[in-house]
Amino acid sequence: MAAKIGSAAAAVEEQLLAHGERYSYFQAIRLLRLFGKARGMKTDSLRIRPKLSLGFPENDIDSIEPLPNGGYRITANFFGLYGVASPLPTYYTEDLFEEEREGRHATRDFLDVIHHATYPLLFDAWRKHRLQDRVVEDGDAGVLDQLYSFIGLHSSDLRADLPASDGLLRYAGLFNLHPRSALGLNTLLADAFNPAKVRVDCCTLQYVPIPDDQRLHLGLQANQLGENTYLGSQVDDYSGSITITLSDLPEDSFHQLLPGTPGHKRLEFLTRFYLIDPLEITVILELRHDEARAARTLFALGGDVQATPESDTTNWTRLGLDTWLTPEHVREPTRVQFTL
């Protein structure tokens, strides 16, 4: 794989040096900086100067050539103190023509010292609001912290112990929507656990126990019929619970979401991080019917089995989670239910 990547970069570099006029100025700078970074070179090894000409160009770049020190020189057709795009009077460029015919270049070299500072500033101004380039290509940790601040995780210390924190920026738009909705949670989980089919049901029934001091006790409390009198020790509640169903799960995805696995921790984190209210969350996993297997006995000869929940040796062995006697004869979806 490394050889393929290296050969691809070499091919792009060869194409860039041979046909630099086909590239835009900013794209060429990005590529050359990446090539120099791979070789451990500094960014100031890239030299840029305008073309000494009064002809009207068709492209941003006239040519790109390598330098003896391993850097590159770009001859641009814009933004210079001499040439057709110069803000100075034309006779400055004409004087440089005269010096070039006489074999002298001191004045041009002096102006190129200024160009060496101004052209990179133009690129930095263009790149300022292209945050993805600064994060991916330059590894700018400050910009990354700024992006994470949109979801309340501006510090790398806050993200250190979070499961799969690198993928949270993808859902920054969902995390910034208020109030939170079942559709938003559905969209979040459907993308995070693709190819599962996700359904979020709100206001599902749950039974909430009545505290002992609030229950009906004859002769002890002045309860009023139809107001605050309830028979029993629990009441029906539809406002504090939701049910998340992930159906049509392949075998690997099904086992990765069972309790005790990294996938289950990621599911719990994404759900709790998205929700604001402390809801009771019930999760239903539905395995693809044709991928369910019969339960098997886990044993080892000569010692105990040391296996983690996510390892294949424990699949189809956990009672109440992935054990069925004859799943091939079950018409209903093979499912498991648990609470986050």
mmCIF file of C-alpha atoms in Angstrom:
data_model
loop_
_atom_site.group_PDB
_atom_site.id
_atom_site.type_symbol
_atom_site.label_atom_id
_atom_site.label_comp_id
_atom_site.label_asym_id
_atom_site.label_seq_id
_atom_site.Cartn_x
_atom_site.Cartn_y
_atom_site.Cartn_z
ATOM 1 C CA MET A 1 0.000 0.000 0.000
ATOM 2 C CA ALA A 2 2.837 2.402 0.839
ATOM 3 C CA ALA A 3 4.459 1.707 -2.527
ATOM 4 C CA LYS A 4 1.217 2.482 -4.335
ATOM 5 C CA ILE A 5 0.776 5.739 -2.432
ATOM 6 C CA GLY A 6 4.377 6.753 -3.095
ATOM 7 C CA SER A 7 4.156 5.958 -6.794
ATOM 8 C CA ALA A 8 0.891 7.898 -7.088
ATOM 9 C CA ALA A 9 2.450 10.965 -5.438
ATOM 10 C CA ALA A 10 5.460 10.739 -7.742
ATOM 11 C CA ALA A 11 3.188 10.564 -10.776
ATOM 12 C CA VAL A 12 1.241 13.630 -9.641
ATOM 13 C CA GLU A 13 4.462 15.536 -8.997
ATOM 14 C CA GLU A 14 5.808 14.629 -12.425
ATOM 15 C CA GLN A 15 2.580 15.774 -14.051
ATOM 16 C CA LEU A 16 2.607 19.002 -12.039
ATOM 17 C CA LEU A 17 6.157 19.895 -13.056
ATOM 18 C CA ALA A 18 5.566 19.028 -16.703
ATOM 19 C CA HIS A 19 2.221 20.787 -17.088
ATOM 20 C CA GLY A 20 2.046 23.352 -14.311
ATOM 21 C CA GLU A 21 -0.006 25.728 -16.435
ATOM 22 C CA ARG A 22 -2.939 23.306 -16.222
ATOM 23 C CA TYR A 23 -3.269 23.771 -12.463
ATOM 24 C CA SER A 24 -4.752 26.661 -10.551
ATOM 25 C CA TYR A 25 -2.404 28.619 -8.339
ATOM 26 C CA PHE A 26 -3.925 27.520 -5.035
ATOM 27 C CA GLN A 27 -4.145 23.853 -6.009
ATOM 28 C CA ALA A 28 -0.504 23.859 -7.112
ATOM 29 C CA ILE A 29 0.591 25.412 -3.810
ATOM 30 C CA ARG A 30 -1.326 22.771 -1.834
ATOM 31 C CA LEU A 31 0.249 19.919 -3.786
ATOM 32 C CA LEU A 32 3.780 21.302 -3.619
ATOM 33 C CA ARG A 33 3.493 21.878 0.130
ATOM 34 C CA LEU A 34 2.355 18.293 0.603
ATOM 35 C CA PHE A 35 5.285 17.006 -1.455
ATOM 36 C CA GLY A 36 7.716 19.142 0.533
ATOM 37 C CA LYS A 37 6.178 18.065 3.847
ATOM 38 C CA ALA A 38 6.617 14.405 2.899
ATOM 39 C CA ARG A 39 10.329 15.083 2.349
ATOM 40 C CA GLY A 40 10.716 17.033 5.588
ATOM 41 C CA MET A 41 11.240 20.376 3.865
ATOM 42 C CA LYS A 42 10.150 23.748 5.203
ATOM 43 C CA THR A 43 7.406 25.792 3.580
ATOM 44 C CA ASP A 44 9.849 28.583 2.690
ATOM 45 C CA SER A 45 11.529 26.243 0.194
ATOM 46 C CA LEU A 46 8.751 27.194 -2.233
ATOM 47 C CA ARG A 47 9.647 30.276 -4.293
ATOM 48 C CA ILE A 48 7.061 32.248 -6.247
ATOM 49 C CA ARG A 49 7.624 35.115 -8.634
ATOM 50 C CA PRO A 50 5.656 36.708 -11.496
ATOM 51 C CA LYS A 51 6.479 36.210 -15.149
ATOM 52 C CA LEU A 52 8.532 38.945 -16.754
ATOM 53 C CA SER A 53 6.215 39.637 -19.651
ATOM 54 C CA LEU A 54 3.615 42.091 -20.874
ATOM 55 C CA GLY A 55 1.541 39.471 -22.666
ATOM 56 C CA PHE A 56 -1.926 38.642 -21.399
ATOM 57 C CA PRO A 57 -1.868 35.100 -19.937
ATOM 58 C CA GLU A 58 -4.506 32.382 -20.155
ATOM 59 C CA ASN A 59 -3.673 30.649 -16.868
ATOM 60 C CA ASP A 60 -2.672 31.427 -13.292
ATOM 61 C CA ILE A 61 0.678 29.674 -13.616
ATOM 62 C CA ASP A 62 3.250 29.920 -16.386
ATOM 63 C CA SER A 63 5.582 27.165 -15.189
ATOM 64 C CA ILE A 64 6.751 25.124 -12.195
ATOM 65 C CA GLU A 65 10.350 23.999 -11.935
ATOM 66 C CA PRO A 66 12.401 22.189 -9.276
ATOM 67 C CA LEU A 67 15.252 23.960 -7.484
ATOM 68 C CA PRO A 68 18.679 22.493 -6.680
ATOM 69 C CA ASN A 69 17.941 22.552 -2.918
ATOM 70 C CA GLY A 70 14.900 20.325 -3.398
ATOM 71 C CA GLY A 71 12.343 23.121 -3.414
ATOM 72 C CA TYR A 72 10.222 24.482 -6.230
ATOM 73 C CA ARG A 73 9.826 27.731 -8.108
ATOM 74 C CA ILE A 74 6.470 28.849 -9.461
ATOM 75 C CA THR A 75 6.298 31.492 -12.154
ATOM 76 C CA ALA A 76 2.864 33.096 -11.809
ATOM 77 C CA ASN A 77 0.926 35.268 -14.223
ATOM 78 C CA PHE A 78 -0.728 37.527 -11.656
ATOM 79 C CA PHE A 79 -0.215 39.488 -8.432
ATOM 80 C CA GLY A 80 3.277 40.795 -9.038
ATOM 81 C CA LEU A 81 5.216 44.045 -8.891
ATOM 82 C CA TYR A 82 6.258 43.580 -12.512
ATOM 83 C CA GLY A 83 4.580 42.039 -15.506
ATOM 84 C CA VAL A 84 1.196 42.595 -17.073
ATOM 85 C CA ALA A 85 -0.667 42.508 -13.720
ATOM 86 C CA SER A 86 1.667 44.917 -11.912
ATOM 87 C CA PRO A 87 0.088 47.937 -10.184
ATOM 88 C CA LEU A 88 3.275 49.908 -10.921
ATOM 89 C CA PRO A 89 3.818 51.902 -14.107
ATOM 90 C CA THR A 90 4.777 49.863 -17.160
ATOM 91 C CA TYR A 91 8.243 51.380 -17.429
ATOM 92 C CA TYR A 92 9.320 49.431 -14.324
ATOM 93 C CA THR A 93 8.773 46.214 -16.243
ATOM 94 C CA GLU A 94 10.461 47.699 -19.316
ATOM 95 C CA ASP A 95 13.541 48.495 -17.206
ATOM 96 C CA LEU A 96 13.652 44.852 -16.139
ATOM 97 C CA PHE A 97 13.533 43.830 -19.802
ATOM 98 C CA GLU A 98 16.545 46.030 -20.405
ATOM 99 C CA GLU A 99 18.425 44.510 -17.452
ATOM 100 C CA GLU A 100 17.660 41.007 -18.680
ATOM 101 C CA ARG A 101 19.027 41.773 -22.130
ATOM 102 C CA GLU A 102 22.224 43.036 -20.482
ATOM 103 C CA GLY A 103 22.506 39.905 -18.353
ATOM 104 C CA ARG A 104 21.715 41.658 -15.084
ATOM 105 C CA HIS A 105 18.940 40.732 -12.616
ATOM 106 C CA ALA A 106 19.659 42.598 -9.372
ATOM 107 C CA THR A 107 16.469 44.681 -9.501
ATOM 108 C CA ARG A 108 14.307 41.668 -10.263
ATOM 109 C CA ASP A 109 15.918 39.700 -7.433
ATOM 110 C CA PHE A 110 15.160 42.552 -5.031
ATOM 111 C CA LEU A 111 11.506 42.626 -6.073
ATOM 112 C CA ASP A 112 11.353 38.843 -5.755
ATOM 113 C CA VAL A 113 12.330 39.183 -2.097
ATOM 114 C CA ILE A 114 9.033 41.041 -1.629
ATOM 115 C CA HIS A 115 7.215 38.464 -3.733
ATOM 116 C CA HIS A 116 8.554 35.714 -1.493
ATOM 117 C CA ALA A 117 6.553 37.283 1.358
ATOM 118 C CA THR A 118 3.438 38.478 -0.478
ATOM 119 C CA TYR A 119 2.519 35.390 -2.500
ATOM 120 C CA PRO A 120 2.323 33.125 0.603
ATOM 121 C CA LEU A 121 0.143 35.779 2.267
ATOM 122 C CA LEU A 122 -2.267 35.527 -0.650
ATOM 123 C CA PHE A 123 -2.446 31.764 -0.199
ATOM 124 C CA ASP A 124 -2.937 32.108 3.567
ATOM 125 C CA ALA A 125 -5.794 34.566 3.008
ATOM 126 C CA TRP A 126 -7.454 32.130 0.589
ATOM 127 C CA ARG A 127 -7.029 29.244 3.028
ATOM 128 C CA LYS A 128 -8.165 31.134 6.145
ATOM 129 C CA HIS A 129 -11.802 30.052 5.987
ATOM 130 C CA ARG A 130 -11.141 26.647 4.380
ATOM 131 C CA LEU A 131 -10.966 24.905 7.713
ATOM 132 C CA GLN A 132 -11.023 21.385 6.317
ATOM 133 C CA ASP A 133 -7.755 22.011 4.454
ATOM 134 C CA ARG A 134 -6.087 23.434 7.536
ATOM 135 C CA VAL A 135 -7.092 20.431 9.631
ATOM 136 C CA VAL A 136 -6.399 17.645 7.133
ATOM 137 C CA GLU A 137 -3.348 18.991 5.325
ATOM 138 C CA ASP A 138 -1.689 21.099 8.026
ATOM 139 C CA GLY A 139 -2.865 19.274 11.150
ATOM 140 C CA ASP A 140 -3.920 22.550 12.791
ATOM 141 C CA ALA A 141 -5.087 21.485 16.267
ATOM 142 C CA GLY A 142 -6.398 24.965 17.046
ATOM 143 C CA VAL A 143 -8.828 24.870 14.132
ATOM 144 C CA LEU A 144 -9.916 21.378 15.123
ATOM 145 C CA ASP A 145 -10.716 22.600 18.635
ATOM 146 C CA GLN A 146 -12.736 25.460 17.154
ATOM 147 C CA LEU A 147 -14.804 23.029 15.093
ATOM 148 C CA TYR A 148 -15.426 20.784 18.092
ATOM 149 C CA SER A 149 -16.587 23.797 20.083
ATOM 150 C CA PHE A 150 -19.797 23.729 18.018
ATOM 151 C CA ILE A 151 -20.764 20.523 19.826
ATOM 152 C CA GLY A 152 -19.360 21.461 23.232
ATOM 153 C CA LEU A 153 -16.088 19.511 22.998
ATOM 154 C CA HIS A 154 -13.603 22.310 22.418
ATOM 155 C CA SER A 155 -10.774 20.694 24.386
ATOM 156 C CA SER A 156 -8.863 17.579 23.374
ATOM 157 C CA ASP A 157 -8.979 16.478 27.021
ATOM 158 C CA LEU A 158 -12.775 16.300 26.818
ATOM 159 C CA ARG A 159 -12.551 14.111 23.717
ATOM 160 C CA ALA A 160 -9.813 11.819 24.960
ATOM 161 C CA ASP A 161 -12.043 9.208 26.600
ATOM 162 C CA LEU A 162 -15.050 9.459 24.289
ATOM 163 C CA PRO A 163 -15.809 6.510 21.997
ATOM 164 C CA ALA A 164 -15.339 7.391 18.318
ATOM 165 C CA SER A 165 -14.991 11.117 18.989
ATOM 166 C CA ASP A 166 -13.322 11.635 15.599
ATOM 167 C CA GLY A 167 -16.649 11.113 13.845
ATOM 168 C CA LEU A 168 -18.695 13.575 15.904
ATOM 169 C CA LEU A 169 -17.999 16.566 13.660
ATOM 170 C CA ARG A 170 -20.049 14.845 10.979
ATOM 171 C CA TYR A 171 -23.139 15.379 13.137
ATOM 172 C CA ALA A 172 -22.429 18.923 14.333
ATOM 173 C CA GLY A 173 -25.498 20.205 12.504
ATOM 174 C CA LEU A 174 -27.754 17.743 14.321
ATOM 175 C CA PHE A 175 -26.244 18.507 17.715
ATOM 176 C CA ASN A 176 -26.918 22.226 17.219
ATOM 177 C CA LEU A 177 -30.626 21.803 16.503
ATOM 178 C CA HIS A 178 -32.973 22.730 19.351
ATOM 179 C CA PRO A 179 -35.249 21.302 20.481
ATOM 180 C CA ARG A 180 -33.962 17.789 19.881
ATOM 181 C CA SER A 181 -36.294 15.564 17.884
ATOM 182 C CA ALA A 182 -36.915 11.906 17.159
ATOM 183 C CA LEU A 183 -36.155 12.581 13.496
ATOM 184 C CA GLY A 184 -32.762 14.026 14.396
ATOM 185 C CA LEU A 185 -31.905 11.027 16.579
ATOM 186 C CA ASN A 186 -33.109 8.694 13.840
ATOM 187 C CA THR A 187 -30.908 10.429 11.265
ATOM 188 C CA LEU A 188 -27.899 10.322 13.589
ATOM 189 C CA LEU A 189 -28.158 6.621 14.419
ATOM 190 C CA ALA A 190 -29.064 5.568 10.872
ATOM 191 C CA ASP A 191 -25.846 7.119 9.597
ATOM 192 C CA ALA A 192 -23.664 5.928 12.473
ATOM 193 C CA PHE A 193 -24.856 2.310 12.305
ATOM 194 C CA ASN A 194 -25.469 1.845 8.608
ATOM 195 C CA PRO A 195 -26.797 -0.520 7.127
ATOM 196 C CA ALA A 196 -29.220 -0.930 10.030
ATOM 197 C CA LYS A 197 -32.763 0.337 9.578
ATOM 198 C CA VAL A 198 -33.466 2.636 12.520
ATOM 199 C CA ARG A 199 -36.823 3.603 13.982
ATOM 200 C CA VAL A 200 -37.320 5.834 17.029
ATOM 201 C CA ASP A 201 -40.663 5.586 18.821
ATOM 202 C CA CYS A 202 -41.551 8.318 21.289
ATOM 203 C CA CYS A 203 -43.966 8.228 24.218
ATOM 204 C CA THR A 204 -43.739 4.480 24.716
ATOM 205 C CA LEU A 205 -45.436 2.931 27.700
ATOM 206 C CA GLN A 206 -43.497 2.342 30.887
ATOM 207 C CA TYR A 207 -44.559 1.655 34.455
ATOM 208 C CA VAL A 208 -43.250 4.065 37.061
ATOM 209 C CA PRO A 209 -43.329 2.968 40.716
ATOM 210 C CA ILE A 210 -45.138 5.255 43.137
ATOM 211 C CA PRO A 211 -43.019 6.236 46.144
ATOM 212 C CA ASP A 212 -44.248 4.567 49.304
ATOM 213 C CA ASP A 213 -45.013 7.852 51.054
ATOM 214 C CA GLN A 214 -47.282 8.883 48.148
ATOM 215 C CA ARG A 215 -49.321 5.697 47.909
ATOM 216 C CA LEU A 216 -52.888 5.417 49.142
ATOM 217 C CA HIS A 217 -53.112 4.400 52.800
ATOM 218 C CA LEU A 218 -56.599 4.274 54.291
ATOM 219 C CA GLY A 219 -56.885 6.296 57.443
ATOM 220 C CA LEU A 220 -53.472 7.885 57.048
ATOM 221 C CA GLN A 221 -53.807 10.349 54.156
ATOM 222 C CA ALA A 222 -56.687 12.539 53.022
ATOM 223 C CA ASN A 223 -56.772 11.305 49.412
ATOM 224 C CA GLN A 224 -59.515 12.545 47.104
ATOM 225 C CA LEU A 225 -61.204 10.254 44.600
ATOM 226 C CA GLY A 226 -60.541 11.356 41.038
ATOM 227 C CA GLU A 227 -57.762 13.715 42.118
ATOM 228 C CA ASN A 228 -54.835 11.980 43.772
ATOM 229 C CA THR A 229 -56.072 8.505 44.556
ATOM 230 C CA TYR A 230 -54.375 5.608 42.764
ATOM 231 C CA LEU A 231 -54.760 1.906 43.390
ATOM 232 C CA GLY A 232 -51.586 -0.117 43.184
ATOM 233 C CA SER A 233 -47.898 0.624 43.438
ATOM 234 C CA GLN A 234 -47.188 1.940 39.908
ATOM 235 C CA VAL A 235 -48.672 4.211 37.242
ATOM 236 C CA ASP A 236 -48.564 4.294 33.450
ATOM 237 C CA ASP A 237 -46.161 6.847 31.992
ATOM 238 C CA TYR A 238 -45.767 7.845 28.344
ATOM 239 C CA SER A 239 -43.624 10.957 28.682
ATOM 240 C CA GLY A 240 -40.311 9.630 29.952
ATOM 241 C CA SER A 241 -39.303 6.829 27.605
ATOM 242 C CA ILE A 242 -38.416 6.115 23.988
ATOM 243 C CA THR A 243 -37.744 2.927 22.054
ATOM 244 C CA ILE A 244 -34.987 2.633 19.459
ATOM 245 C CA THR A 245 -35.273 -0.257 17.012
ATOM 246 C CA LEU A 246 -32.359 -1.261 14.797
ATOM 247 C CA SER A 247 -33.611 -3.852 12.340
ATOM 248 C CA ASP A 248 -32.229 -5.857 9.411
ATOM 249 C CA LEU A 249 -28.861 -6.143 11.155
ATOM 250 C CA PRO A 250 -26.208 -8.416 9.640
ATOM 251 C CA GLU A 251 -24.500 -10.838 11.991
ATOM 252 C CA ASP A 252 -21.382 -8.716 12.581
ATOM 253 C CA SER A 253 -23.326 -5.526 13.290
ATOM 254 C CA PHE A 254 -25.716 -7.387 15.581
ATOM 255 C CA HIS A 255 -22.941 -8.712 17.811
ATOM 256 C CA GLN A 256 -21.114 -5.371 17.791
ATOM 257 C CA LEU A 257 -24.155 -3.675 19.355
ATOM 258 C CA LEU A 258 -24.773 -6.153 22.151
ATOM 259 C CA PRO A 259 -24.068 -5.013 25.739
ATOM 260 C CA GLY A 260 -20.412 -5.087 26.702
ATOM 261 C CA THR A 261 -19.066 -4.292 23.237
ATOM 262 C CA PRO A 262 -17.480 -1.091 21.853
ATOM 263 C CA GLY A 263 -20.401 -0.710 19.466
ATOM 264 C CA HIS A 264 -22.852 -0.747 22.370
ATOM 265 C CA LYS A 265 -20.829 1.936 24.160
ATOM 266 C CA ARG A 266 -20.872 4.046 21.007
ATOM 267 C CA LEU A 267 -24.641 3.610 20.664
ATOM 268 C CA GLU A 268 -25.164 4.643 24.277
ATOM 269 C CA PHE A 269 -22.861 7.642 23.979
ATOM 270 C CA LEU A 270 -24.396 8.995 20.762
ATOM 271 C CA THR A 271 -27.923 8.591 22.115
ATOM 272 C CA ARG A 272 -27.221 10.167 25.511
ATOM 273 C CA PHE A 273 -25.099 12.921 23.995
ATOM 274 C CA TYR A 274 -27.885 13.871 21.592
ATOM 275 C CA LEU A 275 -30.739 13.734 24.082
ATOM 276 C CA ILE A 276 -31.129 16.514 26.631
ATOM 277 C CA ASP A 277 -33.873 15.056 28.814
ATOM 278 C CA PRO A 278 -33.058 12.046 31.043
ATOM 279 C CA LEU A 279 -35.270 9.559 29.214
ATOM 280 C CA GLU A 280 -35.589 5.835 29.748
ATOM 281 C CA ILE A 281 -34.206 4.270 26.566
ATOM 282 C CA THR A 282 -35.132 0.806 25.352
ATOM 283 C CA VAL A 283 -33.167 -0.687 22.459
ATOM 284 C CA ILE A 284 -34.413 -3.491 20.225
ATOM 285 C CA LEU A 285 -31.960 -5.249 17.906
ATOM 286 C CA GLU A 286 -33.469 -7.312 15.097
ATOM 287 C CA LEU A 287 -31.115 -9.740 13.389
ATOM 288 C CA ARG A 288 -31.587 -10.750 9.789
ATOM 289 C CA HIS A 289 -33.591 -13.924 9.905
ATOM 290 C CA ASP A 290 -31.342 -15.915 7.583
ATOM 291 C CA GLU A 291 -28.207 -15.068 9.614
ATOM 292 C CA ALA A 292 -29.369 -16.327 13.016
ATOM 293 C CA ARG A 293 -27.643 -19.458 14.312
ATOM 294 C CA ALA A 294 -28.517 -21.970 16.955
ATOM 295 C CA ALA A 295 -27.030 -21.662 20.442
ATOM 296 C CA ARG A 296 -23.797 -23.508 21.121
ATOM 297 C CA THR A 297 -21.912 -24.588 24.215
ATOM 298 C CA LEU A 298 -18.713 -22.752 25.037
ATOM 299 C CA PHE A 299 -16.057 -24.974 26.582
ATOM 300 C CA ALA A 300 -12.315 -25.504 26.487
ATOM 301 C CA LEU A 301 -10.077 -28.452 27.186
ATOM 302 C CA GLY A 302 -7.327 -28.001 29.745
ATOM 303 C CA GLY A 303 -8.354 -24.629 31.121
ATOM 304 C CA ASP A 304 -10.815 -21.779 31.222
ATOM 305 C CA VAL A 305 -11.734 -19.814 28.152
ATOM 306 C CA GLN A 306 -10.450 -16.263 28.202
ATOM 307 C CA ALA A 307 -12.676 -14.382 25.770
ATOM 308 C CA THR A 308 -13.977 -10.891 25.458
ATOM 309 C CA PRO A 309 -17.622 -10.130 24.657
ATOM 310 C CA GLU A 310 -16.696 -8.836 21.217
ATOM 311 C CA SER A 311 -14.654 -11.893 20.241
ATOM 312 C CA ASP A 312 -16.103 -14.508 17.925
ATOM 313 C CA THR A 313 -15.680 -17.273 20.532
ATOM 314 C CA THR A 314 -18.574 -15.899 22.577
ATOM 315 C CA ASN A 315 -21.021 -15.413 19.724
ATOM 316 C CA TRP A 316 -24.261 -17.400 20.022
ATOM 317 C CA THR A 317 -23.473 -18.306 23.641
ATOM 318 C CA ARG A 318 -24.921 -15.455 25.740
ATOM 319 C CA LEU A 319 -28.259 -16.307 27.278
ATOM 320 C CA GLY A 320 -30.888 -13.664 26.702
ATOM 321 C CA LEU A 321 -28.886 -11.942 23.980
ATOM 322 C CA ASP A 322 -27.962 -14.191 21.070
ATOM 323 C CA THR A 323 -29.065 -17.718 21.957
ATOM 324 C CA TRP A 324 -31.910 -19.472 20.142
ATOM 325 C CA LEU A 325 -32.582 -23.197 19.893
ATOM 326 C CA THR A 326 -34.029 -23.341 16.385
ATOM 327 C CA PRO A 327 -33.881 -19.855 14.839
ATOM 328 C CA GLU A 328 -34.335 -21.222 11.329
ATOM 329 C CA HIS A 329 -37.916 -22.226 12.190
ATOM 330 C CA VAL A 330 -38.915 -18.870 13.706
ATOM 331 C CA ARG A 331 -41.105 -16.778 11.432
ATOM 332 C CA GLU A 332 -40.826 -13.554 13.413
ATOM 333 C CA PRO A 333 -37.598 -11.490 13.335
ATOM 334 C CA THR A 334 -34.946 -12.735 15.724
ATOM 335 C CA ARG A 335 -34.621 -9.910 18.217
ATOM 336 C CA VAL A 336 -33.162 -8.935 21.565
ATOM 337 C CA GLN A 337 -34.213 -6.101 23.875
ATOM 338 C CA PHE A 338 -32.282 -4.244 26.560
ATOM 339 C CA THR A 339 -32.145 -0.856 28.282
ATOM 340 C CA LEU A 340 -29.367 1.673 27.801
#
